[in-house]
Structures are given as C-alpha cells and as structure tokens.
Coordinates of C-alpha atoms and ligand atoms in Angstrom, one line a residue:
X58 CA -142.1 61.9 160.0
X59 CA -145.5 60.9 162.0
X60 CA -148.4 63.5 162.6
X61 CA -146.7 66.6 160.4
X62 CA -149.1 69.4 160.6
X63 CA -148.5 72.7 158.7
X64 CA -150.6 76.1 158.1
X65 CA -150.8 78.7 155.8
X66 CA -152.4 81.8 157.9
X67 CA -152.4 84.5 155.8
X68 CA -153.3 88.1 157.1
X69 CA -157.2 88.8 155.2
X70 CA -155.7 92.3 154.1
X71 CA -156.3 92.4 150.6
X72 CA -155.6 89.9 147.2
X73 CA -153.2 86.8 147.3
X74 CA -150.1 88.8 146.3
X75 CA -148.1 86.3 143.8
X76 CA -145.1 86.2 145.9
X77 CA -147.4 85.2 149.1
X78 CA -149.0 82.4 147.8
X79 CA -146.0 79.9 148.2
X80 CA -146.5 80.0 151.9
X81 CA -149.6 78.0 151.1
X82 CA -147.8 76.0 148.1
X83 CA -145.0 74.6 150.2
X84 CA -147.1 73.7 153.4
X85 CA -149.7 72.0 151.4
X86 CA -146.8 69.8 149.8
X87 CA -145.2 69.2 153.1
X88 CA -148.5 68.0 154.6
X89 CA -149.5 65.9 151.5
X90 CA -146.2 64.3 151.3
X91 CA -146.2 63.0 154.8
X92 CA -150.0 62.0 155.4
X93 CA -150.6 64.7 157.7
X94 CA -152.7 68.1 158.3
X95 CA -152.5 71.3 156.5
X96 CA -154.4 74.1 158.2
X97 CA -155.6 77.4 157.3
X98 CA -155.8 80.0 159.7
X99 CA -156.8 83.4 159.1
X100 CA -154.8 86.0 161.0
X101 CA -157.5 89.0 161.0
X102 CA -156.2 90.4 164.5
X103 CA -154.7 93.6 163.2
X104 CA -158.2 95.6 162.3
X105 CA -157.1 98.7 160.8
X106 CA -155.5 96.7 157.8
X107 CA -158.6 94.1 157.1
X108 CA -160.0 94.0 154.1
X109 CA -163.6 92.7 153.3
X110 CA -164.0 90.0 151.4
X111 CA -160.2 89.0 151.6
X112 CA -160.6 85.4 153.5
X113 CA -162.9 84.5 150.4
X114 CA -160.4 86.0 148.1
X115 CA -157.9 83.9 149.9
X116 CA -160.0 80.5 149.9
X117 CA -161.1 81.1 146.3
X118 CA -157.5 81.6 145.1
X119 CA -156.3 78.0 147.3
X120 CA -159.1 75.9 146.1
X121 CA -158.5 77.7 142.2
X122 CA -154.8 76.2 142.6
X123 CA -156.1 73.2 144.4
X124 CA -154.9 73.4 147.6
X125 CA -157.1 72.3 150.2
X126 CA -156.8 72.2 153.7
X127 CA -158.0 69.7 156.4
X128 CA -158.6 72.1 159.0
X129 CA -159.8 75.7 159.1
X130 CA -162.3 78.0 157.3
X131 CA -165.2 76.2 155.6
X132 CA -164.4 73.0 156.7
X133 CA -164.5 73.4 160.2
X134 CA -162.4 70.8 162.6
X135 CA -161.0 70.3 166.2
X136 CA -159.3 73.5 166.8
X137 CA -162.4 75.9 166.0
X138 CA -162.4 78.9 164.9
X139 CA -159.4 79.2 163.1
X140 CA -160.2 83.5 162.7
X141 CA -157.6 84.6 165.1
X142 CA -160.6 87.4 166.0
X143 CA -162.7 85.3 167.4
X144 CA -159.8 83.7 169.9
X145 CA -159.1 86.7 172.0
X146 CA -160.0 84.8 174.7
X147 CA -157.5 81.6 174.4
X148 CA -154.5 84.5 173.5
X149 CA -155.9 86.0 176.8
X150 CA -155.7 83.1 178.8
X151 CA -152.0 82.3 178.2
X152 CA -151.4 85.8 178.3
X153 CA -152.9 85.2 182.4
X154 CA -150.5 82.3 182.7
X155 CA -147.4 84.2 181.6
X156 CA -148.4 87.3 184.0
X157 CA -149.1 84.7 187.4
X158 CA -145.8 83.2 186.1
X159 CA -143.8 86.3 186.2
X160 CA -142.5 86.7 182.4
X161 CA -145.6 89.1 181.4
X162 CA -146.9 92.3 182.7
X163 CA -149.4 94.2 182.4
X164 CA -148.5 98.1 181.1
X165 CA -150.5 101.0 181.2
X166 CA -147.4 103.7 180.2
X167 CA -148.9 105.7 177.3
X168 CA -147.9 106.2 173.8
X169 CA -146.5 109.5 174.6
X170 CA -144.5 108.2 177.3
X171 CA -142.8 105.8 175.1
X172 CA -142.3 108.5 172.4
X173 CA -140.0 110.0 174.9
X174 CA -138.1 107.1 175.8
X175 CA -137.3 106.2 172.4
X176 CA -136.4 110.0 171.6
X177 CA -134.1 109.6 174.4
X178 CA -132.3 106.5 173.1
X179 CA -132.4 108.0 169.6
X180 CA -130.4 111.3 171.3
X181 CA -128.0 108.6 173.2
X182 CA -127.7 107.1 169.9
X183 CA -128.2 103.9 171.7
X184 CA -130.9 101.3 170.6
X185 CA -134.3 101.1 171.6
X186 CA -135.4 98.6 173.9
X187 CA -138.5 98.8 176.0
X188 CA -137.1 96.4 178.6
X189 CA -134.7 98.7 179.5
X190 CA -138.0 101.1 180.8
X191 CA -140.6 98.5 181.8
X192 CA -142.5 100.0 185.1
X193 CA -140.8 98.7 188.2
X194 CA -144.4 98.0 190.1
X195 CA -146.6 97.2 186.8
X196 CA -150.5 97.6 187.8
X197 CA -152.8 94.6 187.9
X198 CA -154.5 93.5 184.3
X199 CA -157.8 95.6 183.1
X200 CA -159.0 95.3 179.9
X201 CA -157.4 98.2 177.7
X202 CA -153.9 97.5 178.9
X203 CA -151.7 95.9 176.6
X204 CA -149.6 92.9 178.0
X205 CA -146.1 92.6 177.4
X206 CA -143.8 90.1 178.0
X207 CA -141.4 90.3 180.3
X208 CA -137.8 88.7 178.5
X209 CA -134.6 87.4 179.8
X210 CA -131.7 88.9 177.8
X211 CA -129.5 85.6 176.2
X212 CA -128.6 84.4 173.6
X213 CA -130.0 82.0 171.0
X214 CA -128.8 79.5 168.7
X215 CA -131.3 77.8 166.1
X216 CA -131.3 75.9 163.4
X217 CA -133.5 77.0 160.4
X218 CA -134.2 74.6 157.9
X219 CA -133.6 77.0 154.8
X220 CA -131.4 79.5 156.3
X221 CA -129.1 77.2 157.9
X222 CA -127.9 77.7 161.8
X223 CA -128.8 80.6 163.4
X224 CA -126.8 82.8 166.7
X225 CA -128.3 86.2 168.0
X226 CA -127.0 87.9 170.9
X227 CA -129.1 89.5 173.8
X228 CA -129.8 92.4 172.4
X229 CA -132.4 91.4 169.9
X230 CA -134.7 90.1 172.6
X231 CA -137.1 92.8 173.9
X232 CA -140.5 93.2 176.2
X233 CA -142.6 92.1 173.0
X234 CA -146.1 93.1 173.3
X235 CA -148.8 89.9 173.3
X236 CA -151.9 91.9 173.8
X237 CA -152.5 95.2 172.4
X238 CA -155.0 97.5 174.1
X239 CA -157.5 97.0 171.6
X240 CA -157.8 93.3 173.4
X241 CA -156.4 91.7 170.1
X242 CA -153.1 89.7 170.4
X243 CA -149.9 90.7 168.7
X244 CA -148.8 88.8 165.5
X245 CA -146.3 88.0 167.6
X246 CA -147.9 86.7 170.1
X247 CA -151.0 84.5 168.9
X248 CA -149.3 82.6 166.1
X249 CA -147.2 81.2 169.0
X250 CA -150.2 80.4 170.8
X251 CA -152.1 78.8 167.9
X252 CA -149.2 77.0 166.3
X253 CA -149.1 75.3 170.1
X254 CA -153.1 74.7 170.3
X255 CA -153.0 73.7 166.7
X256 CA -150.3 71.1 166.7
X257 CA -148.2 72.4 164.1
X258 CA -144.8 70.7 163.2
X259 CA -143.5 72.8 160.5
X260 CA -143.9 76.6 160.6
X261 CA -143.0 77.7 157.0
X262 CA -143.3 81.9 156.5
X263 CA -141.5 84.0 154.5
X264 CA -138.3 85.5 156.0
X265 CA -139.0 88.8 157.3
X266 CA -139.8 86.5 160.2
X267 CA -136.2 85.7 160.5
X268 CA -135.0 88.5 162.9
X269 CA -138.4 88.4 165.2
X270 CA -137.5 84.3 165.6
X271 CA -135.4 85.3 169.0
X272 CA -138.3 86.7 170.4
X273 CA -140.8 83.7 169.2
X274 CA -137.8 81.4 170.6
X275 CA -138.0 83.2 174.3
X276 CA -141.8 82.3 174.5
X277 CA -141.2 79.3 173.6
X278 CA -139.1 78.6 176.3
X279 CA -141.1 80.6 179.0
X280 CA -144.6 78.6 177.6
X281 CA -142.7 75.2 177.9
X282 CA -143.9 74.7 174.7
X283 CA -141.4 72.3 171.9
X284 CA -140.3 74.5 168.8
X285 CA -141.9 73.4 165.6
X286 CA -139.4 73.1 162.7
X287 CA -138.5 76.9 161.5
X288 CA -138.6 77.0 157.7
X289 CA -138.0 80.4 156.2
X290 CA -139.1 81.0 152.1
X291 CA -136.7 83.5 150.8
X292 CA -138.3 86.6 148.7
X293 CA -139.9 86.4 145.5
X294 CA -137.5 89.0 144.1
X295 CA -139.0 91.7 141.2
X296 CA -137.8 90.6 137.6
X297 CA -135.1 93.4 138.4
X298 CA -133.4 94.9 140.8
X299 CA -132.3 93.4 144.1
X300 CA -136.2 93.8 146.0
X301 CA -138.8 92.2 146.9
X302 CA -141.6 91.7 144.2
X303 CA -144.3 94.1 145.1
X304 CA -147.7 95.1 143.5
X305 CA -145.8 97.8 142.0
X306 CA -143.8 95.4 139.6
X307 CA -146.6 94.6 137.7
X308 CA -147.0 91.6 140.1
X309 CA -150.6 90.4 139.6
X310 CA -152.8 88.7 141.9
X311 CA -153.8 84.9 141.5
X312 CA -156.8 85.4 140.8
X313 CA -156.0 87.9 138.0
X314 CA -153.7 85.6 136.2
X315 CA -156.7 83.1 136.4
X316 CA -159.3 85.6 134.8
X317 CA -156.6 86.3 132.4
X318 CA -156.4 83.0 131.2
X319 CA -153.5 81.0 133.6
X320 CA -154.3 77.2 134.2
X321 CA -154.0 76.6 137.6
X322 CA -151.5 73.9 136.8
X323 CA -149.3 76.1 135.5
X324 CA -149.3 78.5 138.2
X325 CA -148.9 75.9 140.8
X326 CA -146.0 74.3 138.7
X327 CA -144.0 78.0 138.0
X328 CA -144.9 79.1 141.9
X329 CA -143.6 75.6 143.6
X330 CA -140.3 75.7 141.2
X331 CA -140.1 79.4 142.4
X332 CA -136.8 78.5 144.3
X333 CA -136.9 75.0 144.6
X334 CA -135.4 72.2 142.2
X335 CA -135.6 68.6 142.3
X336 CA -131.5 68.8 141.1
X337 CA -132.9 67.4 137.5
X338 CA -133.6 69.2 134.6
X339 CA -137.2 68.1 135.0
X340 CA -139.3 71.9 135.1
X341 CA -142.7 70.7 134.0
X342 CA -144.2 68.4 137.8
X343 CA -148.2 68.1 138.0
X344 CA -149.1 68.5 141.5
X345 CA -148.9 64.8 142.7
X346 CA -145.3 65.0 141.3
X347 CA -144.7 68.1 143.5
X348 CA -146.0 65.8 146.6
X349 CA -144.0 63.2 145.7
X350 CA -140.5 65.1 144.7
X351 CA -140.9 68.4 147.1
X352 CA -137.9 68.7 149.4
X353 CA -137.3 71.4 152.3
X354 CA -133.6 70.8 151.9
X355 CA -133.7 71.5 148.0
X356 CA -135.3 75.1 148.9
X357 CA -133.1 77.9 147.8
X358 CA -131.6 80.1 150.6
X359 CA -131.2 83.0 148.0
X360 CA -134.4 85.0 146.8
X361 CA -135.9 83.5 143.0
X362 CA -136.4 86.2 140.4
X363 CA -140.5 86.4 139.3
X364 CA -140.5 85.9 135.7
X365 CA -143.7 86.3 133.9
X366 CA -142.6 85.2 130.4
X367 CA -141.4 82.0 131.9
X368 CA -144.8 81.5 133.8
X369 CA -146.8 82.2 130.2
X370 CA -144.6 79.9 128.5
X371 CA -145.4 77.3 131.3
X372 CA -148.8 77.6 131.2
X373 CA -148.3 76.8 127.1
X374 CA -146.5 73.7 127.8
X375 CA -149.6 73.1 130.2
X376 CA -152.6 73.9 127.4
X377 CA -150.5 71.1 125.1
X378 CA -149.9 68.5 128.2
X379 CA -154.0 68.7 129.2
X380 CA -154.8 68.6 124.8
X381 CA -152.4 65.6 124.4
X382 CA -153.3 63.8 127.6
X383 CA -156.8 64.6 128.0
X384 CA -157.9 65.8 124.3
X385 CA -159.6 68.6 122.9
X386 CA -163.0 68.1 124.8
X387 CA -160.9 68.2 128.1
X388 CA -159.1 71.5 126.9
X389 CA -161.9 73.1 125.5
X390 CA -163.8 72.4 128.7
X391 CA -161.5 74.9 130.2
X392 CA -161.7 77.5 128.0
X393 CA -165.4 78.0 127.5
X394 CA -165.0 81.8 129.0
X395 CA -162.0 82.9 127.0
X396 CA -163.4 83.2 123.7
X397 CA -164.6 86.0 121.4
X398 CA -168.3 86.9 121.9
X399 CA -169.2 86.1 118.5
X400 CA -167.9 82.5 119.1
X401 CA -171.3 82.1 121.1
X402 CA -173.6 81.7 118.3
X403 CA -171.3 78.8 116.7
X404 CA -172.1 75.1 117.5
X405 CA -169.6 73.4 120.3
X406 CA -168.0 71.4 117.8
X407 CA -167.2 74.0 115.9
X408 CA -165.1 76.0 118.8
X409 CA -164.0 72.6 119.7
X410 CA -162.2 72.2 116.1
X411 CA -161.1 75.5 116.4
X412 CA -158.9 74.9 119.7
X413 CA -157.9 71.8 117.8
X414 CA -155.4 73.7 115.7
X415 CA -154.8 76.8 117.6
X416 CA -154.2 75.6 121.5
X417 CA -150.3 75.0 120.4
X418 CA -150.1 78.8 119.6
X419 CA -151.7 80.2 123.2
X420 CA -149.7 81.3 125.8
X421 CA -152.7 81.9 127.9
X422 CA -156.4 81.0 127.5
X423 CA -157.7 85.0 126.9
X424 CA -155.6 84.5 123.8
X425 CA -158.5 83.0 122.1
X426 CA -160.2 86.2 122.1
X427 CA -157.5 87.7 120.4
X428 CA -156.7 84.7 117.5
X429 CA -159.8 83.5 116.7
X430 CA -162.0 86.3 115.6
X431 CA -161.6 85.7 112.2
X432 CA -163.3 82.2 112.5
X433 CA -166.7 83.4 114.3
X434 CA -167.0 86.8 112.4
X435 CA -166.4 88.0 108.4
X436 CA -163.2 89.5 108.4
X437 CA -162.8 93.4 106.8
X438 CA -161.1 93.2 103.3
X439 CA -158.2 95.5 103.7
X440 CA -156.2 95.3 100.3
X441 CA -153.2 96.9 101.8
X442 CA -152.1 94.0 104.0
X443 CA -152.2 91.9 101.2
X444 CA -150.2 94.0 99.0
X445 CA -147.6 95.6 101.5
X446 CA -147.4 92.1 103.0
X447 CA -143.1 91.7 103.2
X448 CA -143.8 87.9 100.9
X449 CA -146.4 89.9 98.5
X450 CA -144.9 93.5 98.1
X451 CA -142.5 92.1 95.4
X452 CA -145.8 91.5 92.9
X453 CA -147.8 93.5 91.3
X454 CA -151.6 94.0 92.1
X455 CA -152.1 92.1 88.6
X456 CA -149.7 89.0 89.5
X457 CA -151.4 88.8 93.5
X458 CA -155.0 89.1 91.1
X459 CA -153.6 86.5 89.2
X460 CA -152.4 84.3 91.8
X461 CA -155.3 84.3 93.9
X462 CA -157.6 83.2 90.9
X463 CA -155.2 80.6 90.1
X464 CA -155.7 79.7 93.8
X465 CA -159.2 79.7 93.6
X466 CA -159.6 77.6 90.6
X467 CA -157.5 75.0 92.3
X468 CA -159.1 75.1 95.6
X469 CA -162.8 74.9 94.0
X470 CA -161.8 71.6 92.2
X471 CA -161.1 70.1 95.6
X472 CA -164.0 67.9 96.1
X473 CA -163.4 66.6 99.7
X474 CA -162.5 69.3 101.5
X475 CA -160.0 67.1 104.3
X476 CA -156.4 68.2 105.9
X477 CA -154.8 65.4 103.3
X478 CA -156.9 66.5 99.9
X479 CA -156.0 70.4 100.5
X480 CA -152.5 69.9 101.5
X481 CA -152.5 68.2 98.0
X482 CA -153.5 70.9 96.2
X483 CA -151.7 73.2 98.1
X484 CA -148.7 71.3 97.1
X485 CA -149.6 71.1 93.3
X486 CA -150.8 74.9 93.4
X487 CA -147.0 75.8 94.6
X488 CA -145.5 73.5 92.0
X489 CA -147.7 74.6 88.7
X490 CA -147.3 78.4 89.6
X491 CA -143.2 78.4 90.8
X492 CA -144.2 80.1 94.2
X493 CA -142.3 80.5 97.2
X494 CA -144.8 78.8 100.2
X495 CA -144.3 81.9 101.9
X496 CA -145.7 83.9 99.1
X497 CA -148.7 81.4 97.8
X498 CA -149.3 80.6 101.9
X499 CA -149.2 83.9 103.1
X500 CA -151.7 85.4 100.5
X501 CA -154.2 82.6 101.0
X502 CA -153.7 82.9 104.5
X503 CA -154.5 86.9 104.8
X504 CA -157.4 86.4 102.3
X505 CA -159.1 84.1 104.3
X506 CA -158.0 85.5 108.0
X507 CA -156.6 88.9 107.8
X508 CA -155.3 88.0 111.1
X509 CA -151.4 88.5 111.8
X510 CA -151.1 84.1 111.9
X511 CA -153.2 81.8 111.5
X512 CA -152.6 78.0 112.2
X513 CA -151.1 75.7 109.4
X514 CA -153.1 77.0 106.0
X515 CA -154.8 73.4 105.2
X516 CA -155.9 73.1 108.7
X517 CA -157.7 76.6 108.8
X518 CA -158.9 76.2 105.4
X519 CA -160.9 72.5 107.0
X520 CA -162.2 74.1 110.1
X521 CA -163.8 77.5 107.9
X522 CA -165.0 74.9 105.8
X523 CA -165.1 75.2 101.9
X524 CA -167.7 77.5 101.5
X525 CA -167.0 80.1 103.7
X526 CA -163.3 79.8 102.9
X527 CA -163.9 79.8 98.7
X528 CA -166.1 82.8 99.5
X529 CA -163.6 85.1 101.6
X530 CA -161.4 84.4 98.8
X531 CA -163.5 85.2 95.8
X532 CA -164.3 88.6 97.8
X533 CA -160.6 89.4 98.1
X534 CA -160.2 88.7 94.5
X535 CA -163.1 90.7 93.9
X536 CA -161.1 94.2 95.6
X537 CA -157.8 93.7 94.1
Ligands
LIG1199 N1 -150.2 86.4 159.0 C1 -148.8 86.4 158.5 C2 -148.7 87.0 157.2 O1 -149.7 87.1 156.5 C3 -148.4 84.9 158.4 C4 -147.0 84.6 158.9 C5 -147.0 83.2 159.3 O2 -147.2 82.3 158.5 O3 -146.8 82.9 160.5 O4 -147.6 87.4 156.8

C-alpha cells in the first residue's frame, strides 16, 4: 500500500495508561511496515480534563518504547501545529463550509432548554435525539454558539478492519456538535478534520469509537472527504472480570513500569502481542520483527486479558536475550540506576561481575536492589537462619560448627580462587564429609549471603572474592 499515514493522538489528560499505549504501538508498526508516516497529534481541545505536563509524559513514554514519529510535536513538519488547541481556526473554517452548505447550523438553545427536551423524551420513554428539536430558523454564527451539524437520517454499512462489517440504522445518527461554545471543536468533529488535513490512511483507536463511527461516516460524506481504513483495538481487559483494565486494577503507567525496572523491549514485545499473533508459537519479536510480521488481519476482535506476571517474565527472557546477544557491558549499561546505594562505592567491574551471575534470576531491573545487597555491604550474622534453615535444622549446632570448619579448612587450601578450582573443592568437600549439596550448599551459601538465594555457590564465592568470602565464614563459625 503507497503513502500509508497513521496517528496516534492521544488526549494530554494525564499518564499513558498501559491499555492506551497500543494505539501508538500498532500505528507505529503499520507506518514502519509500509514506508510511510506516523504522526502524533495531541488532542488538548477538551480543557477542563488537561493535564500539565501530560504531552511530555506522552512523548517521554513513545520515545522510552521507541516509537517515533515523523510528524508532530518536537519534530515539527507540513501539517503544523499538530495541538488541536492551536487549530481552532482550520476546525472553524470547515465548520463555515458545512453551515453555507446547509448540513451545519449554528445553535444558540441553552443548556436548560435541552435539559427539558431530553426530560421530555426520557418521560415518552423514547430516545434522545437533538435533531428531532434543532431550531427551525437557526441564527447567524457568533462566536459563543456551538455549531452542530445538521444530519440526514440513513443507514450505514462499513467495513471495519478488526470488527468485521458493520450496518446501523437511522437512528444512531444525530445533530452532532462540531464546535462547542468555548470555540474549541468537538472530538468528534476535529479528528475528522485533521485526519483529512493530515492525510491519514489508517485510523486505528480503541473501540469505544465503534458506535460514534455512523456519525464520523455522515461527515464524511457531507465533507466529500474518502474514508480512511477504520481499525478498531479491542479493550485491554483487567486480569479478571469481564472490564476494561483501568487504573484501578493495579494498571500502572509506562513510565512506572520503566522506573520500576521494565526494558522497553519487553514492554513493546508483551503490549504489541496484547491481542495479536503472528499464528506461530513465536512470543518473544524485537521491534524490527514486529515491523516485519505485524498484521491488521491477525488482530484479535475479542478484548486480551492484561497479565502482569507474563509481562515480568517477558522482560526476564529480555535481560537474558540483551546478556547473551550483547554481553554483560551492554546489560549492565542498562541497569546503572537499579542497584543498591551501597553498590556506588564498588569499582564497575565489580557490579559488572555481579550482573554476570545474577541477571538470569531478575524479573525486572529494581530487582538488583533487592538481590545484591549482600555483595556491596557485610551481611548481619543471624544464627537462626542457619540453624532453622529446612536442609540444616536436622543437625546439631555442634555438627553445622563442625561442618562449617571443615568447609573452611577446604576452601582456604584453594589457592586459585576460579569458578573450576572451587567447584572442585566443593565437589571433594561433599564427597569427604557424606553431605547432601542441599545441606553443605545451603550453609555455605547463608554464611556468606544471608540472603534468601544467591546465584550458583562457586560463582558467588569468585565474584566476593576469597577474602571477603573466607572472612564471612570464619565470623559465622565464630557465632555458632
Ligand atoms: N484523543 C482520543 C483519545 O485519546 C483519540 C482517539 C483517536 O485516536 O482518534 O482517546
């Protein structure tokens, strides 16, 4: 398909909500895929809900995931400005064009007055709909007056890409507002006008659209303009229940996932397959994969169930794909605010070694902060762990004494103190004293950590080095 353009024009009225952001995701895709234009247009016209600070929030959170845009905030281009605020006067214009064609009007009937219409249809028990009161002899145009278009009752048929073919009757269509008194435009009204200005081929929105589309199809029709391709994202759905996923679900923002230690990788990945399969098994697609594989047909029509635990175990498959591809360096680069405070005072290379045989354990990046402690500060000696440890609770306090010393004696004769030398004597500690590896491991393992886990024993023992790690131990010994 030549010259696809597509936009993501979110409303600045707060955070990137997690089940918002693959109205960005899909169009960014769909524009990369084909070689054409992905815009970003901020739709800021409805003033009591704007938030301050929200269109950066909302830049911020695309470029985080990667997604940039060709046209719009920041980097400018042929359609300028791309705040709906600031184009009052273009929505104005074809609002003038619909009014000297006949299909708008202006309508000064106040709020009160259409209180009591609607009362009255509510008494009749017969639907609301303003054409049905729109004032015989409407006034001419001054600033103040809303504008409302003036429809033709039919019926549409329509073909949406995700939701398949589409029939309403007449009585969905209604004397839409276009301009509100304030002088903004309507929702309604300007992202008709700037999806014509702008080019756009593919309109892709989540579904509460769906039943408004009539409406959007009538102006169409009376602005001559083409219809773009209508492609509606089904809800993100809360992990249960049958609704929508809302902040109340313990939905988080983007950007709070990302201070929380998500890679953007993995939150692109988890938000793109969010409803949409390439009909493989395949789950884990970088984002040129996504370009190349992503299919508006292979969209799900049904709404996809948020699931955080799958999102955290994605971005764990991620922290191993960027260690094994791109190393530790690569991986560590990314971690550099995620760790323990302590860790600041320790050379790079030492934090470095540390990722080396922890980053298969992390689920997110924060979890640094919670697994590493023991390598940056002295852990507290507390005896009962050792001895009500489930491996250790069958021996005495003389045989763990015991042990340990044996342990010790062992572990001091190693002279090179390497991965292969220690799993050596690891090996010849667990044959000489007839110990289970879960009992030797485990007490060596508490001794020198008195974390919960701590990566495979010879490999901790390497990175704390042998005199810290003889050290920990001998004190351990020392409170038994
Ligand atoms: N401003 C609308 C919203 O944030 C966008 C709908 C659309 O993409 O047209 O929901």
């Amino acid at each position: 398909m030549k010259n696809v353009v597509t936009r993501f024009a979110p409303s600045p009225t707060g955070y990137i909500h997690i089940g918002n952001v693959r109205s960005a995701i899909y169009p960014y895709l769909v524009a990369r895929q084909n070689n054409g234009k992905m815009i970003l247009r901020i739709e800021d016209t409805d003033r009591g809900r704007y938030v301050e600070g929200a269109t950066e929030l909302i830049e911020d959170t695309l470029k985080w995931l990667g997604l940039d845009w060709d046209e719009g905030p920041l980097v400018g281009g042929p359609n300028e400005p791309y705040f709906q605020s600031e184009r009052r006067e273009i929505y104005l214009e074809w609002a003038k064009k619909l009014m000297d064609a006949g299909r708008a009007y202006a309508d000064p009937t106040p709020e009160e007055k259409i209180d009591e219409y609607r009362h009255e249809c509510n008494e009749k028990k017969v639907p609301f709909l303003y054409r049905n009161f729109r004032p015989e002899n409407p006034p001419k145009w001054e600033p103040g007056m809303p504008i409302r278009f003036k429809t033709i009752p039919k019926s549409y048929d329509w073909h949406d890409e995700v939701m398949g073919d589409m029939h309403t009757g007449p009585e969905v269509l209604d004397d839409i507002i276009l301009i509100k008194k304030d002088g903004y435009p309507t929702y309604n009204f300007a992202h008709i006008v700037d999806d014509a200005e702008m080019g756009v081929t593919h309109v892709m929105r989540g579904v509460e659209y769906l039943s408004s589309t009539p409406n959007y199809l009538a102006l169409y029709e009376a602005l001559e303009l083409s219809r773009p391709l209508l492609i509606s994202l089904p809800h993100i759905l809360a992990p249960t229940g049958n609704k929508k996923l809302g902040k109340r679900d313990g939905a988080k923002s983007v950007t709070e996932y990302r201070d929380d230690g998500v890679l953007p990788e993995a939150m692109l990945n988890y938000l793109a397959c969010l409803g949409w399969n390439d009909g493989t098994e395949q789950e884990i697609y970088t984002k040129d994969e996504l370009v190349e594989k992503f299919s508006i047909e292979r969209i799900q029509n049904s709404g996809a169930r948020y699931d955080e635990t799958k999102l955290l175990w994605m971005n764990g498959q991620w922290i191993r794909r960027i260690f094994d591809e791109q190393g530790a360096r690569a991986l560590y680069d990314r971690t550099v605010n995620f760790w323990p405070e302590e860790a600041a005072s320790y050379p790079e290379e030492y934090r470095v070694k540390v990722l080396s045989i922890i980053y298969d354990r992390l689920k997110t990046m924060s979890d640094l902060k919670t697994m590493t402690g023991y390598f940056f500060t002295e852990p507290e000696i507390d005896v009962t762990a050792i001895v009500e440890n489930k491996f250790l609770k069958k021996m005495s306090e003389a045989e763990i004494e015991s042990l340990l010393k044996t342990a010790i004696q062992k572990l001091s004769d190693v002279k090179e103190w390497t991965e292969d030398k220690l799993q050596v004597a690891l090996n010849e500690l667990l044959e000489e004293t007839g110990k289970k590896p879960a009992e030797l491991f485990s007490l060596i393992r508490i001794a020198v950590s008195f974390a919960p886990f701590s990566p495979a024993l010879n490999l901790t023992l390497v990175v704390l080095g042998r005199e810290v790690s003889l050290a920990r131990l001998n004190a351990v010994a020392r409170s038994i």
